[in-house]
């Protein structure tokens, strides 16, 4: 009788263990079915990453770029924004809606979540870096264009002065001289302020604040002062208008300088070189996760070919 009881207990224990194991397998298969959707999105992200040669693109960061290089940089930024970032958002949403059934599944889930978050943040850093570099290139092109506008206005202004000196009345010459004196005084003030930007005294945010709080108000005051001039001749009026045009153009010039400083600071905050091999890094994290996943499957009696 006692042997029968012991045998019965053993059978009950075995059946209980089998039932638990079977239940865990069922729970896992339900969990894994949902995770398969995430794995597929990850495959698509890695496929898109493989299409971008980030190491090759990075060589453009420290060189003078031509139109073809600019196209490559903009295409890379666009590819990440249009082809990869939507997949990242889709993966986040899909992963968020998956609920692990037990502690072991939760550990797997957390490992995967941490891995993809790490990859997502790295991709975001790369995108921000390329975006900042493209913005610097764009601002630099605008600055070149604005400089040409300023040079052209200065040339027209010089032509007016020369014409008045040769053909103008004494009254007109005097009015022009007084206006030129004021313009030169303003130039000295601006040059004094502007020299601090390239002196090395200011860095980063301090440069941005200096442009905002010192350069812009000074240019506004110059515009206000020159606007008060009551031109009595066409030459004087044109000289005044060209000077005001230069001041407004200088405001735009320093606005672009400010943007360049902002984007340059952003680039300096990102250590880009270790992030460029993101495809290999993402693959390595993925492989590490699936090794843990396989170990768990084997521990609950699931084997795959």
mmCIF file of C-alpha atoms in Angstrom:
data_model
loop_
_atom_site.group_PDB
_atom_site.id
_atom_site.type_symbol
_atom_site.label_atom_id
_atom_site.label_comp_id
_atom_site.label_asym_id
_atom_site.label_seq_id
_atom_site.Cartn_x
_atom_site.Cartn_y
_atom_site.Cartn_z
ATOM 1 C CA UNK A 1 0.000 0.000 0.000
ATOM 2 C CA UNK A 2 2.811 2.387 0.963
ATOM 3 C CA UNK A 3 4.660 1.675 -2.304
ATOM 4 C CA UNK A 4 1.474 2.404 -4.200
ATOM 5 C CA UNK A 5 1.079 5.746 -2.431
ATOM 6 C CA UNK A 6 4.693 6.724 -3.174
ATOM 7 C CA UNK A 7 4.305 5.763 -6.819
ATOM 8 C CA UNK A 8 1.081 7.740 -7.019
ATOM 9 C CA UNK A 9 2.798 10.802 -5.524
ATOM 10 C CA UNK A 10 5.652 10.545 -8.017
ATOM 11 C CA UNK A 11 3.195 10.320 -10.903
ATOM 12 C CA UNK A 12 1.266 13.327 -9.583
ATOM 13 C CA UNK A 13 4.489 15.352 -9.232
ATOM 14 C CA UNK A 14 5.633 14.408 -12.738
ATOM 15 C CA UNK A 15 2.236 15.285 -14.169
ATOM 16 C CA UNK A 16 2.257 18.614 -12.280
ATOM 17 C CA UNK A 17 5.727 19.467 -13.578
ATOM 18 C CA UNK A 18 4.680 18.534 -17.085
ATOM 19 C CA UNK A 19 1.544 20.644 -16.775
ATOM 20 C CA UNK A 20 3.580 23.621 -15.520
ATOM 21 C CA UNK A 21 6.132 23.168 -18.260
ATOM 22 C CA UNK A 22 3.413 22.878 -20.872
ATOM 23 C CA UNK A 23 1.710 26.007 -19.527
ATOM 24 C CA UNK A 24 5.004 27.934 -19.630
ATOM 25 C CA UNK A 25 5.567 26.803 -23.196
ATOM 26 C CA UNK A 26 2.103 28.009 -24.175
ATOM 27 C CA UNK A 27 2.695 31.353 -22.437
ATOM 28 C CA UNK A 28 6.067 31.717 -24.143
ATOM 29 C CA UNK A 29 4.706 30.865 -27.593
ATOM 30 C CA UNK A 30 2.085 33.584 -27.142
ATOM 31 C CA UNK A 31 4.798 36.036 -26.073
ATOM 32 C CA UNK A 32 7.143 34.965 -28.874
ATOM 33 C CA UNK A 33 4.413 35.319 -31.486
ATOM 34 C CA UNK A 34 4.063 38.990 -30.535
ATOM 35 C CA UNK A 35 7.834 39.519 -30.365
ATOM 36 C CA UNK A 36 8.231 38.118 -33.876
ATOM 37 C CA UNK A 37 6.559 41.275 -35.144
ATOM 38 C CA UNK A 38 9.269 43.339 -33.443
ATOM 39 C CA UNK A 39 12.057 41.111 -34.769
ATOM 40 C CA UNK A 40 10.762 41.684 -38.300
ATOM 41 C CA UNK A 41 10.832 45.459 -37.852
ATOM 42 C CA UNK A 42 14.373 45.192 -36.497
ATOM 43 C CA UNK A 43 15.399 43.239 -39.598
ATOM 44 C CA UNK A 44 13.998 46.042 -41.751
ATOM 45 C CA UNK A 45 15.881 48.670 -39.730
ATOM 46 C CA UNK A 46 19.149 46.776 -40.131
ATOM 47 C CA UNK A 47 18.448 46.414 -43.852
ATOM 48 C CA UNK A 48 18.019 50.184 -44.197
ATOM 49 C CA UNK A 49 21.157 50.812 -42.134
ATOM 50 C CA UNK A 50 23.139 48.569 -44.478
ATOM 51 C CA UNK A 51 22.227 50.882 -47.362
ATOM 52 C CA UNK A 52 23.999 53.848 -45.743
ATOM 53 C CA UNK A 53 27.782 54.040 -45.785
ATOM 54 C CA UNK A 54 28.247 56.144 -42.662
ATOM 55 C CA UNK A 55 32.019 55.659 -42.561
ATOM 56 C CA UNK A 56 32.280 57.075 -46.073
ATOM 57 C CA UNK A 57 29.928 59.945 -45.209
ATOM 58 C CA UNK A 58 31.979 60.774 -42.099
ATOM 59 C CA UNK A 59 34.997 61.538 -44.280
ATOM 60 C CA UNK A 60 33.126 64.624 -45.503
ATOM 61 C CA UNK A 61 32.896 66.123 -42.009
ATOM 62 C CA UNK A 62 36.468 67.416 -41.950
ATOM 63 C CA UNK A 63 36.877 68.414 -45.591
ATOM 64 C CA UNK A 64 35.707 71.160 -47.908
ATOM 65 C CA UNK A 65 32.562 69.823 -49.531
ATOM 66 C CA UNK A 66 31.399 70.298 -53.113
ATOM 67 C CA UNK A 67 27.865 70.129 -54.525
ATOM 68 C CA UNK A 68 28.044 66.360 -54.931
ATOM 69 C CA UNK A 69 29.141 65.917 -51.309
ATOM 70 C CA UNK A 70 26.293 68.135 -50.125
ATOM 71 C CA UNK A 71 23.835 65.963 -52.068
ATOM 72 C CA UNK A 72 25.221 62.846 -50.359
ATOM 73 C CA UNK A 73 24.921 64.390 -46.902
ATOM 74 C CA UNK A 74 21.363 65.583 -47.493
ATOM 75 C CA UNK A 75 20.396 62.202 -48.988
ATOM 76 C CA UNK A 76 21.755 60.432 -45.892
ATOM 77 C CA UNK A 77 19.804 62.702 -43.557
ATOM 78 C CA UNK A 78 16.689 62.165 -45.668
ATOM 79 C CA UNK A 79 17.142 58.369 -45.720
ATOM 80 C CA UNK A 80 17.370 58.205 -41.942
ATOM 81 C CA UNK A 81 14.372 60.513 -41.511
ATOM 82 C CA UNK A 82 12.144 58.851 -44.105
ATOM 83 C CA UNK A 83 13.232 55.190 -44.093
ATOM 84 C CA UNK A 84 14.619 54.450 -40.629
ATOM 85 C CA UNK A 85 12.952 56.765 -38.105
ATOM 86 C CA UNK A 86 9.395 55.624 -39.010
ATOM 87 C CA UNK A 87 10.512 52.019 -38.452
ATOM 88 C CA UNK A 88 12.002 52.983 -35.089
ATOM 89 C CA UNK A 89 8.696 54.549 -34.044
ATOM 90 C CA UNK A 90 6.801 51.487 -35.274
ATOM 91 C CA UNK A 91 9.100 49.214 -33.265
ATOM 92 C CA UNK A 92 8.636 51.327 -30.111
ATOM 93 C CA UNK A 93 4.861 51.197 -30.411
ATOM 94 C CA UNK A 94 4.773 47.470 -31.165
ATOM 95 C CA UNK A 95 7.144 46.629 -28.309
ATOM 96 C CA UNK A 96 5.220 48.805 -25.873
ATOM 97 C CA UNK A 97 2.037 46.811 -26.522
ATOM 98 C CA UNK A 98 3.659 43.461 -25.664
ATOM 99 C CA UNK A 99 3.213 42.177 -22.103
ATOM 100 C CA UNK A 100 5.517 39.400 -20.771
ATOM 101 C CA UNK A 101 3.721 36.548 -18.975
ATOM 102 C CA UNK A 102 6.320 35.757 -16.311
ATOM 103 C CA UNK A 103 9.600 36.952 -14.793
ATOM 104 C CA UNK A 104 11.814 35.095 -17.273
ATOM 105 C CA UNK A 105 9.967 36.567 -20.228
ATOM 106 C CA UNK A 106 10.168 39.961 -18.527
ATOM 107 C CA UNK A 107 13.955 39.632 -18.348
ATOM 108 C CA UNK A 108 14.092 38.836 -22.070
ATOM 109 C CA UNK A 109 11.750 41.707 -22.830
ATOM 110 C CA UNK A 110 13.794 44.204 -20.789
ATOM 111 C CA UNK A 111 17.031 43.062 -22.410
ATOM 112 C CA UNK A 112 15.536 43.561 -25.873
ATOM 113 C CA UNK A 113 14.031 46.912 -24.920
ATOM 114 C CA UNK A 114 17.368 48.167 -23.554
ATOM 115 C CA UNK A 115 19.215 46.966 -26.661
ATOM 116 C CA UNK A 116 16.900 48.645 -29.153
ATOM 117 C CA UNK A 117 16.751 51.831 -27.075
ATOM 118 C CA UNK A 118 20.542 51.966 -27.169
ATOM 119 C CA UNK A 119 20.505 51.486 -30.952
ATOM 120 C CA UNK A 120 17.706 54.045 -31.401
ATOM 121 C CA UNK A 121 19.595 56.661 -29.375
ATOM 122 C CA UNK A 122 22.739 56.036 -31.416
ATOM 123 C CA UNK A 123 20.833 56.458 -34.678
ATOM 124 C CA UNK A 124 19.286 59.657 -33.279
ATOM 125 C CA UNK A 125 22.756 61.001 -32.438
ATOM 126 C CA UNK A 126 23.976 60.224 -35.958
ATOM 127 C CA UNK A 127 20.946 61.923 -37.466
ATOM 128 C CA UNK A 128 21.382 65.018 -35.272
ATOM 129 C CA UNK A 129 25.065 65.218 -36.144
ATOM 130 C CA UNK A 130 24.448 65.012 -39.904
ATOM 131 C CA UNK A 131 21.523 67.432 -39.625
ATOM 132 C CA UNK A 132 23.708 69.932 -37.749
ATOM 133 C CA UNK A 133 26.475 69.610 -40.324
ATOM 134 C CA UNK A 134 24.006 70.162 -43.171
ATOM 135 C CA UNK A 135 22.677 73.248 -41.376
ATOM 136 C CA UNK A 136 26.199 74.627 -40.983
ATOM 137 C CA UNK A 137 26.793 74.150 -44.709
ATOM 138 C CA UNK A 138 23.477 75.878 -45.465
ATOM 139 C CA UNK A 139 24.245 78.807 -43.141
ATOM 140 C CA UNK A 140 27.706 79.140 -44.644
ATOM 141 C CA UNK A 141 26.191 79.361 -48.141
ATOM 142 C CA UNK A 142 23.777 82.040 -46.916
ATOM 143 C CA UNK A 143 26.642 83.973 -45.309
ATOM 144 C CA UNK A 144 28.560 83.939 -48.586
ATOM 145 C CA UNK A 145 25.470 85.249 -50.379
ATOM 146 C CA UNK A 146 24.898 87.947 -47.737
ATOM 147 C CA UNK A 147 28.539 89.006 -47.954
ATOM 148 C CA UNK A 148 28.096 89.488 -51.692
ATOM 149 C CA UNK A 149 25.022 91.656 -51.048
ATOM 150 C CA UNK A 150 26.994 93.774 -48.556
ATOM 151 C CA UNK A 151 29.943 94.138 -50.957
ATOM 152 C CA UNK A 152 27.607 95.177 -53.764
ATOM 153 C CA UNK A 153 25.873 97.773 -51.560
ATOM 154 C CA UNK A 154 29.252 99.127 -50.429
ATOM 155 C CA UNK A 155 30.347 99.446 -54.063
ATOM 156 C CA UNK A 156 27.182 101.389 -54.921
ATOM 157 C CA UNK A 157 27.781 103.570 -51.897
ATOM 158 C CA UNK A 158 31.359 104.299 -52.996
ATOM 159 C CA UNK A 159 30.135 105.198 -56.476
ATOM 160 C CA UNK A 160 27.687 107.712 -54.996
ATOM 161 C CA UNK A 161 30.408 109.294 -52.855
ATOM 162 C CA UNK A 162 32.787 109.585 -55.826
ATOM 163 C CA UNK A 163 30.083 111.110 -58.000
ATOM 164 C CA UNK A 164 29.155 113.699 -55.374
ATOM 165 C CA UNK A 165 32.816 114.594 -54.837
ATOM 166 C CA UNK A 166 33.177 115.246 -58.551
ATOM 167 C CA UNK A 167 29.825 116.793 -59.427
ATOM 168 C CA UNK A 168 27.940 117.672 -56.239
ATOM 169 C CA UNK A 169 27.305 121.107 -54.806
ATOM 170 C CA UNK A 170 29.167 122.215 -51.703
ATOM 171 C CA UNK A 171 25.999 121.780 -49.645
ATOM 172 C CA UNK A 172 25.523 118.245 -50.964
ATOM 173 C CA UNK A 173 29.176 117.404 -50.329
ATOM 174 C CA UNK A 174 28.891 118.627 -46.750
ATOM 175 C CA UNK A 175 25.755 116.550 -46.119
ATOM 176 C CA UNK A 176 27.415 113.464 -47.581
ATOM 177 C CA UNK A 177 30.563 114.029 -45.489
ATOM 178 C CA UNK A 178 28.502 114.270 -42.291
ATOM 179 C CA UNK A 179 26.662 111.050 -43.170
ATOM 180 C CA UNK A 180 29.930 109.282 -43.998
ATOM 181 C CA UNK A 181 31.376 110.438 -40.691
ATOM 182 C CA UNK A 182 28.444 108.860 -38.874
ATOM 183 C CA UNK A 183 28.743 105.659 -40.938
ATOM 184 C CA UNK A 184 32.465 105.397 -40.133
ATOM 185 C CA UNK A 185 31.753 105.958 -36.444
ATOM 186 C CA UNK A 186 29.184 103.163 -36.527
ATOM 187 C CA UNK A 187 31.633 100.883 -38.361
ATOM 188 C CA UNK A 188 34.226 101.395 -35.643
ATOM 189 C CA UNK A 189 31.724 100.474 -32.942
ATOM 190 C CA UNK A 190 30.614 97.375 -34.840
ATOM 191 C CA UNK A 191 34.173 96.262 -35.608
ATOM 192 C CA UNK A 192 35.075 96.655 -31.945
ATOM 193 C CA UNK A 193 32.143 94.509 -30.884
ATOM 194 C CA UNK A 194 32.620 91.949 -33.664
ATOM 195 C CA UNK A 195 36.322 91.467 -32.924
ATOM 196 C CA UNK A 196 35.402 89.883 -29.590
ATOM 197 C CA UNK A 197 33.676 87.027 -31.431
ATOM 198 C CA UNK A 198 36.943 85.931 -33.036
ATOM 199 C CA UNK A 199 39.256 86.835 -30.152
ATOM 200 C CA UNK A 200 38.844 83.518 -28.354
ATOM 201 C CA UNK A 201 37.377 85.201 -25.269
ATOM 202 C CA UNK A 202 33.944 83.726 -25.920
ATOM 203 C CA UNK A 203 32.931 80.157 -26.607
ATOM 204 C CA UNK A 204 29.696 78.313 -27.318
ATOM 205 C CA UNK A 205 26.576 79.735 -25.686
ATOM 206 C CA UNK A 206 28.458 82.875 -24.632
ATOM 207 C CA UNK A 207 28.994 83.710 -28.317
ATOM 208 C CA UNK A 208 25.306 83.243 -29.067
ATOM 209 C CA UNK A 209 24.348 85.496 -26.146
ATOM 210 C CA UNK A 210 26.906 88.093 -27.219
ATOM 211 C CA UNK A 211 25.414 88.275 -30.721
ATOM 212 C CA UNK A 212 21.890 88.503 -29.265
ATOM 213 C CA UNK A 213 22.653 91.024 -26.525
ATOM 214 C CA UNK A 214 25.443 93.123 -28.057
ATOM 215 C CA UNK A 215 25.586 92.869 -31.860
ATOM 216 C CA UNK A 216 21.847 92.928 -32.642
ATOM 217 C CA UNK A 217 21.023 95.933 -30.392
ATOM 218 C CA UNK A 218 23.999 97.831 -31.818
ATOM 219 C CA UNK A 219 22.837 97.257 -35.398
ATOM 220 C CA UNK A 220 19.301 98.287 -34.420
ATOM 221 C CA UNK A 221 20.644 101.525 -32.977
ATOM 222 C CA UNK A 222 22.655 102.154 -36.187
ATOM 223 C CA UNK A 223 19.511 101.635 -38.282
ATOM 224 C CA UNK A 224 17.579 104.035 -36.050
ATOM 225 C CA UNK A 225 20.311 106.689 -36.207
ATOM 226 C CA UNK A 226 20.740 106.570 -39.978
ATOM 227 C CA UNK A 227 16.962 106.583 -40.475
ATOM 228 C CA UNK A 228 16.826 109.950 -38.716
ATOM 229 C CA UNK A 229 18.884 111.468 -41.505
ATOM 230 C CA UNK A 230 16.696 113.851 -43.567
ATOM 231 C CA UNK A 231 18.082 113.437 -47.052
ATOM 232 C CA UNK A 232 17.990 116.642 -49.079
ATOM 233 C CA UNK A 233 19.205 115.092 -52.331
ATOM 234 C CA UNK A 234 18.813 111.858 -54.232
ATOM 235 C CA UNK A 235 22.477 111.027 -53.630
ATOM 236 C CA UNK A 236 22.118 111.476 -49.888
ATOM 237 C CA UNK A 237 18.896 109.444 -49.851
ATOM 238 C CA UNK A 238 20.483 106.590 -51.846
ATOM 239 C CA UNK A 239 23.554 106.620 -49.596
ATOM 240 C CA UNK A 240 21.324 106.458 -46.513
ATOM 241 C CA UNK A 241 19.176 103.644 -47.962
ATOM 242 C CA UNK A 242 22.203 101.588 -49.031
ATOM 243 C CA UNK A 243 23.682 101.955 -45.536
ATOM 244 C CA UNK A 244 20.441 100.789 -43.913
ATOM 245 C CA UNK A 245 20.369 97.864 -46.371
ATOM 246 C CA UNK A 246 23.869 96.919 -45.241
ATOM 247 C CA UNK A 247 22.823 97.027 -41.565
ATOM 248 C CA UNK A 248 19.801 94.798 -42.146
ATOM 249 C CA UNK A 249 21.950 92.412 -44.168
ATOM 250 C CA UNK A 250 24.483 92.375 -41.339
ATOM 251 C CA UNK A 251 21.692 91.384 -38.942
ATOM 252 C CA UNK A 252 20.924 88.418 -41.178
ATOM 253 C CA UNK A 253 24.651 87.676 -41.423
ATOM 254 C CA UNK A 254 25.054 87.523 -37.644
ATOM 255 C CA UNK A 255 21.840 85.534 -37.328
ATOM 256 C CA UNK A 256 23.411 82.861 -39.544
ATOM 257 C CA UNK A 257 26.640 83.099 -37.548
ATOM 258 C CA UNK A 258 24.603 82.416 -34.435
ATOM 259 C CA UNK A 259 23.009 79.347 -36.035
ATOM 260 C CA UNK A 260 26.435 78.044 -37.057
ATOM 261 C CA UNK A 261 27.657 78.396 -33.470
ATOM 262 C CA UNK A 262 24.590 76.510 -32.180
ATOM 263 C CA UNK A 263 25.004 73.630 -34.614
ATOM 264 C CA UNK A 264 28.760 73.514 -34.101
ATOM 265 C CA UNK A 265 28.204 73.186 -30.344
ATOM 266 C CA UNK A 266 25.717 70.383 -30.945
ATOM 267 C CA UNK A 267 28.229 68.498 -33.095
ATOM 268 C CA UNK A 268 30.900 68.855 -30.420
ATOM 269 C CA UNK A 269 28.560 67.279 -27.856
ATOM 270 C CA UNK A 270 28.269 64.101 -29.956
ATOM 271 C CA UNK A 271 31.222 61.716 -30.100
ATOM 272 C CA UNK A 272 30.404 60.564 -33.609
ATOM 273 C CA UNK A 273 33.256 58.192 -34.476
ATOM 274 C CA UNK A 274 32.276 55.261 -32.180
ATOM 275 C CA UNK A 275 28.696 55.487 -33.457
ATOM 276 C CA UNK A 276 29.412 55.198 -37.177
ATOM 277 C CA UNK A 277 29.522 51.399 -37.184
ATOM 278 C CA UNK A 278 25.957 51.237 -35.914
ATOM 279 C CA UNK A 279 24.996 48.354 -38.220
ATOM 280 C CA UNK A 280 27.570 45.979 -36.681
ATOM 281 C CA UNK A 281 26.740 47.203 -33.195
ATOM 282 C CA UNK A 282 23.002 46.620 -33.701
ATOM 283 C CA UNK A 283 23.663 43.146 -35.129
ATOM 284 C CA UNK A 284 25.892 42.250 -32.177
ATOM 285 C CA UNK A 285 23.220 43.280 -29.657
ATOM 286 C CA UNK A 286 20.602 41.357 -31.614
ATOM 287 C CA UNK A 287 22.719 38.196 -31.631
ATOM 288 C CA UNK A 288 23.389 38.510 -27.900
ATOM 289 C CA UNK A 289 19.666 38.753 -27.200
ATOM 290 C CA UNK A 290 18.744 35.767 -29.363
ATOM 291 C CA UNK A 291 21.356 33.639 -27.584
ATOM 292 C CA UNK A 292 19.567 34.371 -24.279
ATOM 293 C CA UNK A 293 16.239 33.721 -25.945
ATOM 294 C CA UNK A 294 17.439 30.330 -27.178
ATOM 295 C CA UNK A 295 18.712 29.409 -23.704
ATOM 296 C CA UNK A 296 15.302 30.181 -22.231
ATOM 297 C CA UNK A 297 13.504 28.178 -24.909
ATOM 298 C CA UNK A 298 15.681 25.167 -24.202
ATOM 299 C CA UNK A 299 15.105 25.532 -20.450
ATOM 300 C CA UNK A 300 11.334 25.132 -20.949
ATOM 301 C CA UNK A 301 11.673 22.289 -23.443
ATOM 302 C CA UNK A 302 11.320 24.162 -26.713
ATOM 303 C CA UNK A 303 13.817 23.128 -29.355
ATOM 304 C CA UNK A 304 14.079 24.482 -32.875
ATOM 305 C CA UNK A 305 15.938 23.228 -35.891
#
